[in-house]
JSON list of C-alpha atoms in Angstrom, two decimals:
[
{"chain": "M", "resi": 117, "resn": "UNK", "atom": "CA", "xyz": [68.03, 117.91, 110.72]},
{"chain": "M", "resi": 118, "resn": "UNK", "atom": "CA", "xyz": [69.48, 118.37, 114.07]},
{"chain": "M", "resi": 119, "resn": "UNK", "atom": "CA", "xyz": [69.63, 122.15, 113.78]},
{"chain": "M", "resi": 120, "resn": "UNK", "atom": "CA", "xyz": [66.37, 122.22, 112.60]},
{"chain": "M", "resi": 121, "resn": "UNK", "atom": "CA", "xyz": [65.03, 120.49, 115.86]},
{"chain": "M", "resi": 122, "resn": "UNK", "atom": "CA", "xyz": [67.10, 123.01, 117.77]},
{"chain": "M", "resi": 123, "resn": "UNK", "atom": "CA", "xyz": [65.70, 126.01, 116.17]},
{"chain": "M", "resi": 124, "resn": "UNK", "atom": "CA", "xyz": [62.04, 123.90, 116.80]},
{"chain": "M", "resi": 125, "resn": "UNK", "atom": "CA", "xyz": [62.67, 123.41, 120.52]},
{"chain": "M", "resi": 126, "resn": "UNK", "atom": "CA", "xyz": [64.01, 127.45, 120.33]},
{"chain": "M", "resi": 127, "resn": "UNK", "atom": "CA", "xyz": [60.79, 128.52, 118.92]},
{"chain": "M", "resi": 128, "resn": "UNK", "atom": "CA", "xyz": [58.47, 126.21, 121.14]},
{"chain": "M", "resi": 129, "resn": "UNK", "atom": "CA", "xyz": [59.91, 126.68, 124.59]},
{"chain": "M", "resi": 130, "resn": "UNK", "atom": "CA", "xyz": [62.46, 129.80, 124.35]},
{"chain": "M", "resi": 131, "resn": "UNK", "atom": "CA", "xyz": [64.76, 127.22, 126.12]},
{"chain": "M", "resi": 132, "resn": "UNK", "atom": "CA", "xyz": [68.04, 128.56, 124.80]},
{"chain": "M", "resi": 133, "resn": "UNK", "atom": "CA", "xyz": [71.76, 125.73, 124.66]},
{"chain": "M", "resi": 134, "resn": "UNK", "atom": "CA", "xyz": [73.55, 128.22, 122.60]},
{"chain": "M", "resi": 135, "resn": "UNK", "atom": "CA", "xyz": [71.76, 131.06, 121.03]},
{"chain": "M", "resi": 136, "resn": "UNK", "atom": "CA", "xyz": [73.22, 134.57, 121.90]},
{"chain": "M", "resi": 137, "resn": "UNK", "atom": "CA", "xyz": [76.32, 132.52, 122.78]},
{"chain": "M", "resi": 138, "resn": "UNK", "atom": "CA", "xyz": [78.31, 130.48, 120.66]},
{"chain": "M", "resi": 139, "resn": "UNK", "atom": "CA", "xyz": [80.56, 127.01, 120.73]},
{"chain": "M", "resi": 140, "resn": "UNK", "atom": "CA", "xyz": [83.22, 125.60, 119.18]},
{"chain": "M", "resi": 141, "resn": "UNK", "atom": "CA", "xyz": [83.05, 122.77, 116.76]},
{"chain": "M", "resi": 142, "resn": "UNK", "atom": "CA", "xyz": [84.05, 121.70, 113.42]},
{"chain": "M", "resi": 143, "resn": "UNK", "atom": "CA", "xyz": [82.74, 122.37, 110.13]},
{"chain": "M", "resi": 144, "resn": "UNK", "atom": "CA", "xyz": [82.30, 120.53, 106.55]},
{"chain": "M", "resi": 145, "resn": "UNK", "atom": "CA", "xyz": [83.87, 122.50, 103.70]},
{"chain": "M", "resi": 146, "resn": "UNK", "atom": "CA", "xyz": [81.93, 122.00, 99.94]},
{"chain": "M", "resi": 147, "resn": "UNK", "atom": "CA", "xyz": [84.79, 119.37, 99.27]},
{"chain": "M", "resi": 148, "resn": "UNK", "atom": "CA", "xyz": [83.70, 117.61, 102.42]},
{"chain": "M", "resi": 149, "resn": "UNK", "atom": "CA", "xyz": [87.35, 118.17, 104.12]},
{"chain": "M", "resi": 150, "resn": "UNK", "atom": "CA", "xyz": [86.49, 119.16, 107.96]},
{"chain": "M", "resi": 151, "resn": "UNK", "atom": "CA", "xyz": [87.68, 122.27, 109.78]},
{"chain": "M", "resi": 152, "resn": "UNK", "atom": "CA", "xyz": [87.54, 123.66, 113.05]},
{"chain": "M", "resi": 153, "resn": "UNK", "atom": "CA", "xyz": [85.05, 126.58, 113.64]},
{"chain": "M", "resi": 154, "resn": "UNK", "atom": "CA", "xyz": [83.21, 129.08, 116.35]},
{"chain": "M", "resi": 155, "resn": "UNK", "atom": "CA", "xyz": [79.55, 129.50, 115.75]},
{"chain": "M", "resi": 156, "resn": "UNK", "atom": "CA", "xyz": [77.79, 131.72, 116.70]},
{"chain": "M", "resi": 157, "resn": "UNK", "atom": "CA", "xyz": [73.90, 131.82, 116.90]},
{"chain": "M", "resi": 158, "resn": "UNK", "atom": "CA", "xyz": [71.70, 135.04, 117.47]},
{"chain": "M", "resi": 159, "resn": "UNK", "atom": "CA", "xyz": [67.83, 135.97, 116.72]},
{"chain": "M", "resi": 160, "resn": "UNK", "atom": "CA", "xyz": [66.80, 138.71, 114.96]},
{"chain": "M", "resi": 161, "resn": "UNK", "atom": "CA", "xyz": [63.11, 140.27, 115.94]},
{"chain": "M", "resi": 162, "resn": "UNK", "atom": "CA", "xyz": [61.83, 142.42, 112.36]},
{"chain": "M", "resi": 163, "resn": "UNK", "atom": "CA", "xyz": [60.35, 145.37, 113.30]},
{"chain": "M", "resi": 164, "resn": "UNK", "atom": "CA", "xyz": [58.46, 148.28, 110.93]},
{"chain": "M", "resi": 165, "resn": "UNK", "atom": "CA", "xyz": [60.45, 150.69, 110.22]},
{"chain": "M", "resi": 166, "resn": "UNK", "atom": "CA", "xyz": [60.54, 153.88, 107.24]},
{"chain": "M", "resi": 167, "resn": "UNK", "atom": "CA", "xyz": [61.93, 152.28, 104.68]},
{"chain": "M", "resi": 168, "resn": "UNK", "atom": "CA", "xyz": [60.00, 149.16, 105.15]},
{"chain": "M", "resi": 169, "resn": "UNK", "atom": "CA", "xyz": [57.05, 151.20, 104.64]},
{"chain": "M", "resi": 170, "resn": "UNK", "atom": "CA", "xyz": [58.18, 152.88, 101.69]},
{"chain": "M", "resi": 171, "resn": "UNK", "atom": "CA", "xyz": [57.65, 150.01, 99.45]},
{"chain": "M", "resi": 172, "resn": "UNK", "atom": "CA", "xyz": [61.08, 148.35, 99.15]},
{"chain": "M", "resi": 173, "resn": "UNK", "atom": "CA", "xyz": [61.31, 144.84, 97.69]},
{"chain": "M", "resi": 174, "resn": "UNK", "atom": "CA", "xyz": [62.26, 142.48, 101.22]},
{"chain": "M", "resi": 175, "resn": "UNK", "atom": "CA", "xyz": [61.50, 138.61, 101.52]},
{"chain": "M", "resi": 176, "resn": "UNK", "atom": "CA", "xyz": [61.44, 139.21, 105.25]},
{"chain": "M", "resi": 177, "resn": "UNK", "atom": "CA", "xyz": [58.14, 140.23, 106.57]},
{"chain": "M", "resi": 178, "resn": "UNK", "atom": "CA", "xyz": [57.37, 142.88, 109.70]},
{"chain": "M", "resi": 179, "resn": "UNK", "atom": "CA", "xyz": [57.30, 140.77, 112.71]},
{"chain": "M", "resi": 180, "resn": "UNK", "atom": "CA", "xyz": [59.42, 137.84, 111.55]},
{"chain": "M", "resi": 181, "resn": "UNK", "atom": "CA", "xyz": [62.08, 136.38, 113.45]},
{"chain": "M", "resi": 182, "resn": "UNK", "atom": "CA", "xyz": [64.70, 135.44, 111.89]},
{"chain": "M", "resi": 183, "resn": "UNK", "atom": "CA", "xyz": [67.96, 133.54, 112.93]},
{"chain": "M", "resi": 184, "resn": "UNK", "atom": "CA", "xyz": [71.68, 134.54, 111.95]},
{"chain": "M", "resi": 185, "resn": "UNK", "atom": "CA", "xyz": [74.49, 132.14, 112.36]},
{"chain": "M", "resi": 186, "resn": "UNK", "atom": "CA", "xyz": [78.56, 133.69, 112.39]},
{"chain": "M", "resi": 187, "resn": "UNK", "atom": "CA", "xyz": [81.40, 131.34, 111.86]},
{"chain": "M", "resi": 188, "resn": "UNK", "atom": "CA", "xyz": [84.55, 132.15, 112.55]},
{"chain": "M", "resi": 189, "resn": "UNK", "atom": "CA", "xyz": [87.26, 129.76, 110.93]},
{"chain": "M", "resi": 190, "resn": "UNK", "atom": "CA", "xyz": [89.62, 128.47, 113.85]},
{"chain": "M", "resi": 191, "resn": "UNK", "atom": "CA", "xyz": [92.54, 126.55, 110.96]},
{"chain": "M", "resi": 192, "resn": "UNK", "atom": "CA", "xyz": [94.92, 128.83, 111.80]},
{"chain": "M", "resi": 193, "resn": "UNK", "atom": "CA", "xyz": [94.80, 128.43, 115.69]},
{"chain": "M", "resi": 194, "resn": "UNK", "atom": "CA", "xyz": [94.50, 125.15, 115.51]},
{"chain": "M", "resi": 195, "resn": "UNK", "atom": "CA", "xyz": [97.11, 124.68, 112.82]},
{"chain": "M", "resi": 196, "resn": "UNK", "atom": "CA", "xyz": [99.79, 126.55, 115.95]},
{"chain": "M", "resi": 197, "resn": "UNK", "atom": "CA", "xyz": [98.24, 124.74, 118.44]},
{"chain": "M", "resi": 198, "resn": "UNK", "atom": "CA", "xyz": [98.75, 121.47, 116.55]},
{"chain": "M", "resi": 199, "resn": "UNK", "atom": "CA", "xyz": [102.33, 122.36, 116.12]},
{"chain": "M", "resi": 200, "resn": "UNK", "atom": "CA", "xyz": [103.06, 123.72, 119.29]},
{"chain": "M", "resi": 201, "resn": "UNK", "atom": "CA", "xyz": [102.79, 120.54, 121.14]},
{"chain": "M", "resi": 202, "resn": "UNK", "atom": "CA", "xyz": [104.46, 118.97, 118.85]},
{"chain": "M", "resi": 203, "resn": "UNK", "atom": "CA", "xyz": [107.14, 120.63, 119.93]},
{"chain": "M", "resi": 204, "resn": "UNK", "atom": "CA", "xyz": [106.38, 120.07, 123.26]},
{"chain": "M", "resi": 205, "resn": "UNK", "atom": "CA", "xyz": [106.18, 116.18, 122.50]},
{"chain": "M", "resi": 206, "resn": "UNK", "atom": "CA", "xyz": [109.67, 116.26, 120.87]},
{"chain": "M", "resi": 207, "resn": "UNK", "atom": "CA", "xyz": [111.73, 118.72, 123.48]},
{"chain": "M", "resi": 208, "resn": "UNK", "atom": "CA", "xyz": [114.40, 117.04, 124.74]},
{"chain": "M", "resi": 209, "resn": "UNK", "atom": "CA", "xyz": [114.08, 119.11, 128.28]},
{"chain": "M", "resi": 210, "resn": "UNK", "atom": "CA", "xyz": [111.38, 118.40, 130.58]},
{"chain": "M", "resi": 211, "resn": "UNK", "atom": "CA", "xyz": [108.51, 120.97, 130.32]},
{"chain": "M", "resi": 212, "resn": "UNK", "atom": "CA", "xyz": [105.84, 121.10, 132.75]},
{"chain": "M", "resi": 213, "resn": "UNK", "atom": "CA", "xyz": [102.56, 123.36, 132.95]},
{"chain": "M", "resi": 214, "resn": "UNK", "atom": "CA", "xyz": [101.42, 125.00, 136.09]},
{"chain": "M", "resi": 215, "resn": "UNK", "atom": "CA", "xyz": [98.61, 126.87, 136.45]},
{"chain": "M", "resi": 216, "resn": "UNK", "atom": "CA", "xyz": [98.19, 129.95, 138.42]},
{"chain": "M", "resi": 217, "resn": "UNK", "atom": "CA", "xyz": [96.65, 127.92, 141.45]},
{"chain": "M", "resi": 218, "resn": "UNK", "atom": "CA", "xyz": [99.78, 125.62, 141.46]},
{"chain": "M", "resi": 219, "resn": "UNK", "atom": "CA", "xyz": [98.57, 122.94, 140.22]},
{"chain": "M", "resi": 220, "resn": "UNK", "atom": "CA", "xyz": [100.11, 120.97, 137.46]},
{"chain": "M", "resi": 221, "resn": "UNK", "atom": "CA", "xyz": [98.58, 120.90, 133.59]},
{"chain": "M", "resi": 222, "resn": "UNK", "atom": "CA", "xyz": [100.83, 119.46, 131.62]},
{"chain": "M", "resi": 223, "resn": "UNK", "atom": "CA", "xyz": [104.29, 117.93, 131.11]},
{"chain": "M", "resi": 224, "resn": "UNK", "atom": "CA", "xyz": [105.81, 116.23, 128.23]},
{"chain": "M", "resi": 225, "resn": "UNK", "atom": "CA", "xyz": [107.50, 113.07, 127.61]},
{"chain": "M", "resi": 226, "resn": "UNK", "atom": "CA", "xyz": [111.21, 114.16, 128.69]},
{"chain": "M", "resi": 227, "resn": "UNK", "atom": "CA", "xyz": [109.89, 114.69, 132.39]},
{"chain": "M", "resi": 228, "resn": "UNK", "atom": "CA", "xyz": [108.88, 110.73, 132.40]}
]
């Protein structure tokens, strides 16, 4: 898979797109509906430690690296976002966007 060759190229060159970083994109639920998501990749570096030594039961192994991915779910914000130019869209008045440098971002349809 595409991740797979990611984590390959990781391991092979240390060349790094997004680990200790993260990016947004969207997701597949189980029921194969889509949703928008921040992921976040980091590796993990085992090391020995006491309990390690003591005997305890672990599948990962001293020395192992291991990689963690963290999704946060971004519905909601995109749910308000998705609604908030809507009402933009639909405003009767003219709105228009300026950002701090002056320049302009955005208007809607009632400035046309």
């Amino acid at each position: 898979s595409k991740h797979d060759d990611y984590l390959y190229h990781y391991i092979q060159t240390g060349e790094s797109k997004i680990m200790g970083s993260g990016r947004q994109l969207r997701g597949r639920k189980s029921d194969g509906s889509t949703f928008a998501m921040f992921l976040s990749l980091s590796e993990a570096n085992i090391v020995a430690s006491d309990t390690e030594t003591s005997g305890s039961n672990t599948e990962v192994e001293v020395g192992e690296t291991i990689f963690t991915g963290i999704i946060r779910d971004l519905s909601a914000e995109e749910d308000m976002r998705m609604r908030m130019e809507a009402m933009i869209e639909s405003a009767v008045d003219p709105i228009v966007q300026i950002d701090q440098a002056g320049f302009i971002q955005m208007v809607n349809p009632a400035c046309c």
